[in-house]
């Protein structure tokens, strides 16, 4: 019973490079969420996706960040031209349906991005 | 604009005693609250939740209290165990937002043997 799988667990990039973070939701889950945790802060919502649809991207920075959840394969969070301020832990979560009430998100272990 | 606040960055208690973690919120539209627990190098795991129509929810050693008039909730752990040592996040979800949990900054709990 695999949980939410994220890879890579650790990623080091130089300024200006691209970072790609992958997330495979739990089996049977069709809703994926990405959160970011900056040092000494709580998790901040970035984007909510269903298969082939972006439902809510209100937490995504306007530039350089994009996310997708294709019909086949994992969800991908892509950061272009990374800057030092992008260094953070990026957490993916999944749920079997819209989250409200008793249902809760299941989080992956996170991908830690370090930008040199 | 921090809508969910955990004003105590850390808390240390003796094993067997009660741990009380506090959380304040500013948005009266929040109607569901959750507590997550996080160990280093792991993702947050769900602990306990409470709907705004209730003022208390209990699950084993964990109890969450909600005071809507004060916009305050607290998590009580009794008795505390060394394995409870972790970062605890309070989170809220609004009725019009799906999946958008708003987290506090977290409180690091240390339970000493």
PDB file of C-alpha atoms in Angstrom:
ATOM      1  CA  UNK A   1       0.000   0.000   0.000  1.00  0.00           C
ATOM      2  CA  UNK A   2       2.291   2.700  -1.261  1.00  0.00           C
ATOM      3  CA  UNK A   3       1.566   6.164  -0.024  1.00  0.00           C
ATOM      4  CA  UNK A   4       2.176   9.380  -1.884  1.00  0.00           C
ATOM      5  CA  UNK A   5       5.535   9.017  -3.617  1.00  0.00           C
ATOM      6  CA  UNK A   6       7.684  12.022  -4.324  1.00  0.00           C
ATOM      7  CA  UNK A   7      10.971  12.142  -6.168  1.00  0.00           C
ATOM      8  CA  UNK A   8      13.618  13.198  -6.049  1.00  0.00           C
ATOM      9  CA  UNK A   9      13.823  13.541  -2.287  1.00  0.00           C
ATOM     10  CA  UNK A  10      16.693  15.975  -2.635  1.00  0.00           C
ATOM     11  CA  UNK A  11      17.529  18.131  -5.617  1.00  0.00           C
ATOM     12  CA  UNK A  12      20.364  20.610  -5.989  1.00  0.00           C
ATOM     13  CA  UNK A  13      20.266  23.160  -8.762  1.00  0.00           C
ATOM     14  CA  UNK A  14      22.314  26.184  -9.694  1.00  0.00           C
ATOM     15  CA  UNK A  15      20.636  29.509 -10.263  1.00  0.00           C
ATOM     16  CA  UNK A  16      19.014  29.646 -13.688  1.00  0.00           C
ATOM     17  CA  UNK A  17      18.535  25.903 -14.048  1.00  0.00           C
ATOM     18  CA  UNK A  18      15.235  24.084 -14.125  1.00  0.00           C
ATOM     19  CA  UNK A  19      13.824  21.901 -11.361  1.00  0.00           C
ATOM     20  CA  UNK A  20      11.267  19.168 -11.906  1.00  0.00           C
ATOM     21  CA  UNK A  21       9.571  17.538  -8.964  1.00  0.00           C
ATOM     22  CA  UNK A  22       7.397  14.479  -9.397  1.00  0.00           C
ATOM     23  CA  UNK A  23       4.511  13.149  -7.377  1.00  0.00           C
ATOM     24  CA  UNK A  24       2.631   9.890  -7.690  1.00  0.00           C
ATOM     25  CA  UNK A  25      -0.580   9.995  -5.656  1.00  0.00           C
ATOM     26  CA  UNK A  26      -1.875   7.145  -3.589  1.00  0.00           C
ATOM     27  CA  UNK A  27      -3.601   4.415  -5.530  1.00  0.00           C
ATOM     28  CA  UNK A  28      -7.171   5.410  -6.206  1.00  0.00           C
ATOM     29  CA  UNK A  29      -6.535   9.098  -5.545  1.00  0.00           C
ATOM     30  CA  UNK A  30      -7.307  11.431  -8.413  1.00  0.00           C
ATOM     31  CA  UNK A  31      -6.705  14.775  -6.704  1.00  0.00           C
ATOM     32  CA  UNK A  32      -3.228  16.183  -6.184  1.00  0.00           C
ATOM     33  CA  UNK A  33      -2.087  19.208  -4.206  1.00  0.00           C
ATOM     34  CA  UNK A  34       1.288  20.884  -3.994  1.00  0.00           C
ATOM     35  CA  UNK A  35       2.470  22.787  -0.940  1.00  0.00           C
ATOM     36  CA  UNK A  36       5.719  24.590  -0.259  1.00  0.00           C
ATOM     37  CA  UNK A  37       7.444  25.003   3.088  1.00  0.00           C
ATOM     38  CA  UNK A  38      10.032  27.713   3.350  1.00  0.00           C
ATOM     39  CA  UNK A  39      12.516  27.555   6.242  1.00  0.00           C
ATOM     40  CA  UNK A  40      10.919  28.327   9.612  1.00  0.00           C
ATOM     41  CA  UNK A  41       7.466  28.627   8.078  1.00  0.00           C
ATOM     42  CA  UNK A  42       4.342  26.551   7.722  1.00  0.00           C
ATOM     43  CA  UNK A  43       3.227  24.873   4.545  1.00  0.00           C
ATOM     44  CA  UNK A  44       1.765  27.175   1.916  1.00  0.00           C
ATOM     45  CA  UNK A  45      -0.758  25.983  -0.666  1.00  0.00           C
ATOM     46  CA  UNK A  46       0.416  26.251  -4.256  1.00  0.00           C
ATOM     47  CA  UNK A  47      -1.889  24.364  -6.593  1.00  0.00           C
ATOM     48  CA  UNK A  48      -4.675  21.791  -6.747  1.00  0.00           C
ATOM     49  CA  UNK A  49      -4.994  19.509  -9.761  1.00  0.00           C
ATOM     50  CA  UNK A  50      -7.154  16.726 -11.022  1.00  0.00           C
ATOM     51  CA  UNK A  51      -6.233  14.554 -13.977  1.00  0.00           C
ATOM     52  CA  UNK A  52      -5.547  16.898 -16.907  1.00  0.00           C
ATOM     53  CA  UNK A  53      -7.074  19.859 -15.060  1.00  0.00           C
ATOM     54  CA  UNK A  54      -5.762  22.654 -12.892  1.00  0.00           C
ATOM     55  CA  UNK A  55      -8.536  23.385 -10.413  1.00  0.00           C
ATOM     56  CA  UNK A  56      -6.952  26.052  -8.220  1.00  0.00           C
ATOM     57  CA  UNK A  57      -3.556  27.634  -8.808  1.00  0.00           C
ATOM     58  CA  UNK A  58      -4.067  30.650  -6.609  1.00  0.00           C
ATOM     59  CA  UNK A  59      -0.937  29.878  -4.587  1.00  0.00           C
ATOM     60  CA  UNK A  60       1.414  29.534  -7.522  1.00  0.00           C
ATOM     61  CA  UNK A  61       3.911  32.318  -8.203  1.00  0.00           C
ATOM     62  CA  UNK A  62       2.942  34.098 -11.399  1.00  0.00           C
ATOM     63  CA  UNK A  63       6.179  33.351 -13.211  1.00  0.00           C
ATOM     64  CA  UNK A  64       8.531  30.408 -13.588  1.00  0.00           C
ATOM     65  CA  UNK A  65       6.278  27.895 -11.807  1.00  0.00           C
ATOM     66  CA  UNK A  66       3.951  25.454 -13.519  1.00  0.00           C
ATOM     67  CA  UNK A  67       2.232  22.211 -12.599  1.00  0.00           C
ATOM     68  CA  UNK A  68       0.547  19.429 -14.459  1.00  0.00           C
ATOM     69  CA  UNK A  69      -1.173  16.143 -13.740  1.00  0.00           C
ATOM     70  CA  UNK A  70      -1.434  14.233 -17.013  1.00  0.00           C
ATOM     71  CA  UNK A  71      -3.805  11.432 -17.779  1.00  0.00           C
ATOM     72  CA  UNK A  72      -0.952   8.978 -17.401  1.00  0.00           C
ATOM     73  CA  UNK A  73       2.004   9.356 -15.096  1.00  0.00           C
ATOM     74  CA  UNK A  74       2.853  11.459 -12.089  1.00  0.00           C
ATOM     75  CA  UNK A  75       2.057  15.059 -11.345  1.00  0.00           C
ATOM     76  CA  UNK A  76       4.966  17.366 -12.052  1.00  0.00           C
ATOM     77  CA  UNK A  77       5.857  20.678 -10.479  1.00  0.00           C
ATOM     78  CA  UNK A  78       8.243  22.552 -12.717  1.00  0.00           C
ATOM     79  CA  UNK A  79      10.316  25.546 -11.697  1.00  0.00           C
ATOM     80  CA  UNK A  80      12.166  27.332 -14.454  1.00  0.00           C
ATOM     81  CA  UNK A  81      15.227  29.541 -13.954  1.00  0.00           C
ATOM     82  CA  UNK A  82      15.447  28.768 -10.267  1.00  0.00           C
ATOM     83  CA  UNK A  83      16.588  31.404  -7.793  1.00  0.00           C
ATOM     84  CA  UNK A  84      17.908  31.006  -4.251  1.00  0.00           C
ATOM     85  CA  UNK A  85      14.511  31.970  -2.850  1.00  0.00           C
ATOM     86  CA  UNK A  86      13.036  28.820  -4.392  1.00  0.00           C
ATOM     87  CA  UNK A  87      15.018  26.707  -1.922  1.00  0.00           C
ATOM     88  CA  UNK A  88      12.356  24.956   0.118  1.00  0.00           C
ATOM     89  CA  UNK A  89      10.658  21.672   0.828  1.00  0.00           C
ATOM     90  CA  UNK A  90       7.919  20.917  -1.663  1.00  0.00           C
ATOM     91  CA  UNK A  91       5.196  18.595  -0.469  1.00  0.00           C
ATOM     92  CA  UNK A  92       2.672  16.799  -2.573  1.00  0.00           C
ATOM     93  CA  UNK A  93      -0.594  15.503  -1.153  1.00  0.00           C
ATOM     94  CA  UNK A  94      -3.431  13.499  -2.614  1.00  0.00           C
ATOM     95  CA  UNK A  95      -7.039  12.691  -1.847  1.00  0.00           C
ATOM     96  CA  UNK A  96      -9.649  10.447  -3.436  1.00  0.00           C
ATOM     97  CA  UNK A  97     -12.123  13.288  -3.870  1.00  0.00           C
ATOM     98  CA  UNK A  98     -12.538  16.953  -3.103  1.00  0.00           C
ATOM     99  CA  UNK A  99     -11.252  17.701   0.357  1.00  0.00           C
ATOM    100  CA  UNK A 100     -13.864  19.016   2.702  1.00  0.00           C
ATOM    101  CA  UNK A 101     -15.139  17.917   6.009  1.00  0.00           C
ATOM    102  CA  UNK A 102     -13.951  14.567   7.248  1.00  0.00           C
ATOM    103  CA  UNK A 103     -11.673  13.795   4.355  1.00  0.00           C
ATOM    104  CA  UNK A 104      -8.062  14.775   4.749  1.00  0.00           C
ATOM    105  CA  UNK A 105      -4.999  14.995   2.611  1.00  0.00           C
ATOM    106  CA  UNK A 106      -2.283  12.343   2.599  1.00  0.00           C
ATOM    107  CA  UNK A 107       1.124  13.936   2.213  1.00  0.00           C
ATOM    108  CA  UNK A 108       4.269  12.614   0.640  1.00  0.00           C
ATOM    109  CA  UNK A 109       7.664  12.875   2.327  1.00  0.00           C
ATOM    110  CA  UNK A 110       8.559  15.950   0.322  1.00  0.00           C
ATOM    111  CA  UNK A 111      11.240  17.035  -2.126  1.00  0.00           C
ATOM    112  CA  UNK A 112      13.888  19.340  -0.761  1.00  0.00           C
ATOM    113  CA  UNK A 113      15.180  21.776  -3.352  1.00  0.00           C
ATOM    114  CA  UNK A 114      18.448  23.585  -2.758  1.00  0.00           C
ATOM    115  CA  UNK A 115      19.471  26.334  -5.144  1.00  0.00           C
ATOM    116  CA  UNK A 116      23.150  27.227  -5.090  1.00  0.00           C
TER     117      UNK A 116
ATOM    118  CA  UNK B   1      -1.318  38.022   6.212  1.00  0.00           C
ATOM    119  CA  UNK B   2      -1.067  35.084   8.588  1.00  0.00           C
ATOM    120  CA  UNK B   3      -4.611  33.778   8.967  1.00  0.00           C
ATOM    121  CA  UNK B   4      -3.574  30.856  11.172  1.00  0.00           C
ATOM    122  CA  UNK B   5      -1.042  31.516  13.887  1.00  0.00           C
ATOM    123  CA  UNK B   6       0.843  29.318  16.260  1.00  0.00           C
ATOM    124  CA  UNK B   7       2.581  31.768  18.523  1.00  0.00           C
ATOM    125  CA  UNK B   8       4.709  29.282  20.419  1.00  0.00           C
ATOM    126  CA  UNK B   9       7.571  27.999  18.261  1.00  0.00           C
ATOM    127  CA  UNK B  10       8.449  25.329  20.790  1.00  0.00           C
ATOM    128  CA  UNK B  11       7.169  23.508  23.849  1.00  0.00           C
ATOM    129  CA  UNK B  12       8.922  21.134  26.220  1.00  0.00           C
ATOM    130  CA  UNK B  13       7.075  18.823  28.624  1.00  0.00           C
ATOM    131  CA  UNK B  14       7.892  15.870  30.819  1.00  0.00           C
ATOM    132  CA  UNK B  15       6.779  12.415  29.822  1.00  0.00           C
ATOM    133  CA  UNK B  16       3.399  11.578  31.326  1.00  0.00           C
ATOM    134  CA  UNK B  17       2.329  15.206  31.662  1.00  0.00           C
ATOM    135  CA  UNK B  18      -0.119  17.121  29.499  1.00  0.00           C
ATOM    136  CA  UNK B  19       1.015  18.916  26.336  1.00  0.00           C
ATOM    137  CA  UNK B  20      -1.122  21.859  25.224  1.00  0.00           C
ATOM    138  CA  UNK B  21      -0.522  23.331  21.805  1.00  0.00           C
ATOM    139  CA  UNK B  22      -2.334  26.489  20.831  1.00  0.00           C
ATOM    140  CA  UNK B  23      -3.533  27.986  17.582  1.00  0.00           C
ATOM    141  CA  UNK B  24      -5.326  31.230  16.735  1.00  0.00           C
ATOM    142  CA  UNK B  25      -7.071  32.182  13.531  1.00  0.00           C
ATOM    143  CA  UNK B  26      -8.444  35.384  12.118  1.00  0.00           C
ATOM    144  CA  UNK B  27     -10.906  34.299   9.437  1.00  0.00           C
ATOM    145  CA  UNK B  28     -14.354  33.632  10.884  1.00  0.00           C
ATOM    146  CA  UNK B  29     -15.297  31.845   7.629  1.00  0.00           C
ATOM    147  CA  UNK B  30     -13.120  28.873   8.487  1.00  0.00           C
ATOM    148  CA  UNK B  31     -15.369  25.995   9.401  1.00  0.00           C
ATOM    149  CA  UNK B  32     -13.043  23.034   9.685  1.00  0.00           C
ATOM    150  CA  UNK B  33      -9.770  22.695  11.525  1.00  0.00           C
ATOM    151  CA  UNK B  34      -7.099  20.025  11.534  1.00  0.00           C
ATOM    152  CA  UNK B  35      -3.906  19.172  13.360  1.00  0.00           C
ATOM    153  CA  UNK B  36      -1.001  17.548  11.564  1.00  0.00           C
ATOM    154  CA  UNK B  37       2.119  16.054  13.060  1.00  0.00           C
ATOM    155  CA  UNK B  38       5.448  16.092  11.266  1.00  0.00           C
ATOM    156  CA  UNK B  39       8.666  14.248  11.948  1.00  0.00           C
ATOM    157  CA  UNK B  40      11.949  15.412  10.369  1.00  0.00           C
ATOM    158  CA  UNK B  41      12.398  14.345   6.741  1.00  0.00           C
ATOM    159  CA  UNK B  42       8.806  13.135   6.559  1.00  0.00           C
ATOM    160  CA  UNK B  43       5.570  14.630   5.318  1.00  0.00           C
ATOM    161  CA  UNK B  44       2.861  15.833   7.682  1.00  0.00           C
ATOM    162  CA  UNK B  45       0.472  13.180   8.904  1.00  0.00           C
ATOM    163  CA  UNK B  46      -3.106  13.853   9.916  1.00  0.00           C
ATOM    164  CA  UNK B  47      -3.758  13.697  13.631  1.00  0.00           C
ATOM    165  CA  UNK B  48      -7.206  14.975  14.508  1.00  0.00           C
ATOM    166  CA  UNK B  49      -9.816  17.417  13.228  1.00  0.00           C
ATOM    167  CA  UNK B  50     -12.809  19.383  14.398  1.00  0.00           C
ATOM    168  CA  UNK B  51     -15.768  20.977  12.694  1.00  0.00           C
ATOM    169  CA  UNK B  52     -16.812  24.475  13.695  1.00  0.00           C
ATOM    170  CA  UNK B  53     -20.163  23.154  14.882  1.00  0.00           C
ATOM    171  CA  UNK B  54     -18.386  21.330  17.690  1.00  0.00           C
ATOM    172  CA  UNK B  55     -16.268  22.558  20.553  1.00  0.00           C
ATOM    173  CA  UNK B  56     -14.440  19.361  21.352  1.00  0.00           C
ATOM    174  CA  UNK B  57     -13.248  16.240  19.593  1.00  0.00           C
ATOM    175  CA  UNK B  58     -11.386  13.416  21.265  1.00  0.00           C
ATOM    176  CA  UNK B  59      -9.356  10.545  19.863  1.00  0.00           C
ATOM    177  CA  UNK B  60      -7.433   8.505  22.379  1.00  0.00           C
ATOM    178  CA  UNK B  61      -4.760  10.646  24.003  1.00  0.00           C
ATOM    179  CA  UNK B  62      -5.521  13.570  21.691  1.00  0.00           C
ATOM    180  CA  UNK B  63      -8.267  16.122  22.232  1.00  0.00           C
ATOM    181  CA  UNK B  64      -8.886  19.255  20.219  1.00  0.00           C
ATOM    182  CA  UNK B  65     -10.866  22.141  21.694  1.00  0.00           C
ATOM    183  CA  UNK B  66     -12.393  24.918  19.637  1.00  0.00           C
ATOM    184  CA  UNK B  67     -13.447  28.314  20.993  1.00  0.00           C
ATOM    185  CA  UNK B  68     -15.127  30.068  18.097  1.00  0.00           C
ATOM    186  CA  UNK B  69     -15.783  33.319  19.908  1.00  0.00           C
ATOM    187  CA  UNK B  70     -12.087  33.623  20.676  1.00  0.00           C
ATOM    188  CA  UNK B  71     -11.037  32.157  17.302  1.00  0.00           C
ATOM    189  CA  UNK B  72      -8.792  29.797  19.189  1.00  0.00           C
ATOM    190  CA  UNK B  73      -8.164  26.093  19.158  1.00  0.00           C
ATOM    191  CA  UNK B  74      -5.899  23.905  21.178  1.00  0.00           C
ATOM    192  CA  UNK B  75      -4.571  20.373  21.042  1.00  0.00           C
ATOM    193  CA  UNK B  76      -4.183  18.461  24.290  1.00  0.00           C
ATOM    194  CA  UNK B  77      -2.025  15.364  24.490  1.00  0.00           C
ATOM    195  CA  UNK B  78      -2.455  13.326  27.651  1.00  0.00           C
ATOM    196  CA  UNK B  79      -0.301  11.605  28.706  1.00  0.00           C
ATOM    197  CA  UNK B  80       2.583  12.857  26.613  1.00  0.00           C
ATOM    198  CA  UNK B  81       5.072  10.286  25.358  1.00  0.00           C
ATOM    199  CA  UNK B  82       8.602  10.724  23.966  1.00  0.00           C
ATOM    200  CA  UNK B  83       7.332   9.487  20.593  1.00  0.00           C
ATOM    201  CA  UNK B  84       5.064  12.531  20.455  1.00  0.00           C
ATOM    202  CA  UNK B  85       8.128  14.730  19.957  1.00  0.00           C
ATOM    203  CA  UNK B  86       7.546  16.334  16.560  1.00  0.00           C
ATOM    204  CA  UNK B  87       6.395  19.530  14.888  1.00  0.00           C
ATOM    205  CA  UNK B  88       2.659  20.088  15.173  1.00  0.00           C
ATOM    206  CA  UNK B  89       0.821  22.157  12.592  1.00  0.00           C
ATOM    207  CA  UNK B  90      -2.599  23.626  12.998  1.00  0.00           C
ATOM    208  CA  UNK B  91      -4.521  24.056   9.730  1.00  0.00           C
ATOM    209  CA  UNK B  92      -7.843  25.463   8.627  1.00  0.00           C
ATOM    210  CA  UNK B  93      -9.971  24.920   5.559  1.00  0.00           C
ATOM    211  CA  UNK B  94     -12.616  27.323   4.365  1.00  0.00           C
ATOM    212  CA  UNK B  95     -15.961  26.276   2.945  1.00  0.00           C
ATOM    213  CA  UNK B  96     -15.278  27.767  -0.442  1.00  0.00           C
ATOM    214  CA  UNK B  97     -11.797  26.392  -0.943  1.00  0.00           C
ATOM    215  CA  UNK B  98     -11.151  22.818  -1.835  1.00  0.00           C
ATOM    216  CA  UNK B  99      -7.910  21.322  -0.642  1.00  0.00           C
ATOM    217  CA  UNK B 100      -6.480  24.660   0.290  1.00  0.00           C
ATOM    218  CA  UNK B 101      -5.358  24.053   3.826  1.00  0.00           C
ATOM    219  CA  UNK B 102      -4.015  27.155   5.538  1.00  0.00           C
ATOM    220  CA  UNK B 103      -1.287  26.157   7.947  1.00  0.00           C
ATOM    221  CA  UNK B 104       0.168  27.789  11.004  1.00  0.00           C
ATOM    222  CA  UNK B 105       3.915  28.059  11.412  1.00  0.00           C
ATOM    223  CA  UNK B 106       4.150  24.983  13.581  1.00  0.00           C
ATOM    224  CA  UNK B 107       5.105  24.244  17.180  1.00  0.00           C
ATOM    225  CA  UNK B 108       7.983  21.922  17.975  1.00  0.00           C
ATOM    226  CA  UNK B 109       7.056  19.667  20.878  1.00  0.00           C
ATOM    227  CA  UNK B 110       9.743  17.934  22.874  1.00  0.00           C
ATOM    228  CA  UNK B 111       8.667  15.310  25.372  1.00  0.00           C
ATOM    229  CA  UNK B 112      11.435  14.496  27.813  1.00  0.00           C
ATOM    230  CA  UNK B 113      11.686  10.990  29.289  1.00  0.00           C
TER     231      UNK B 113
END
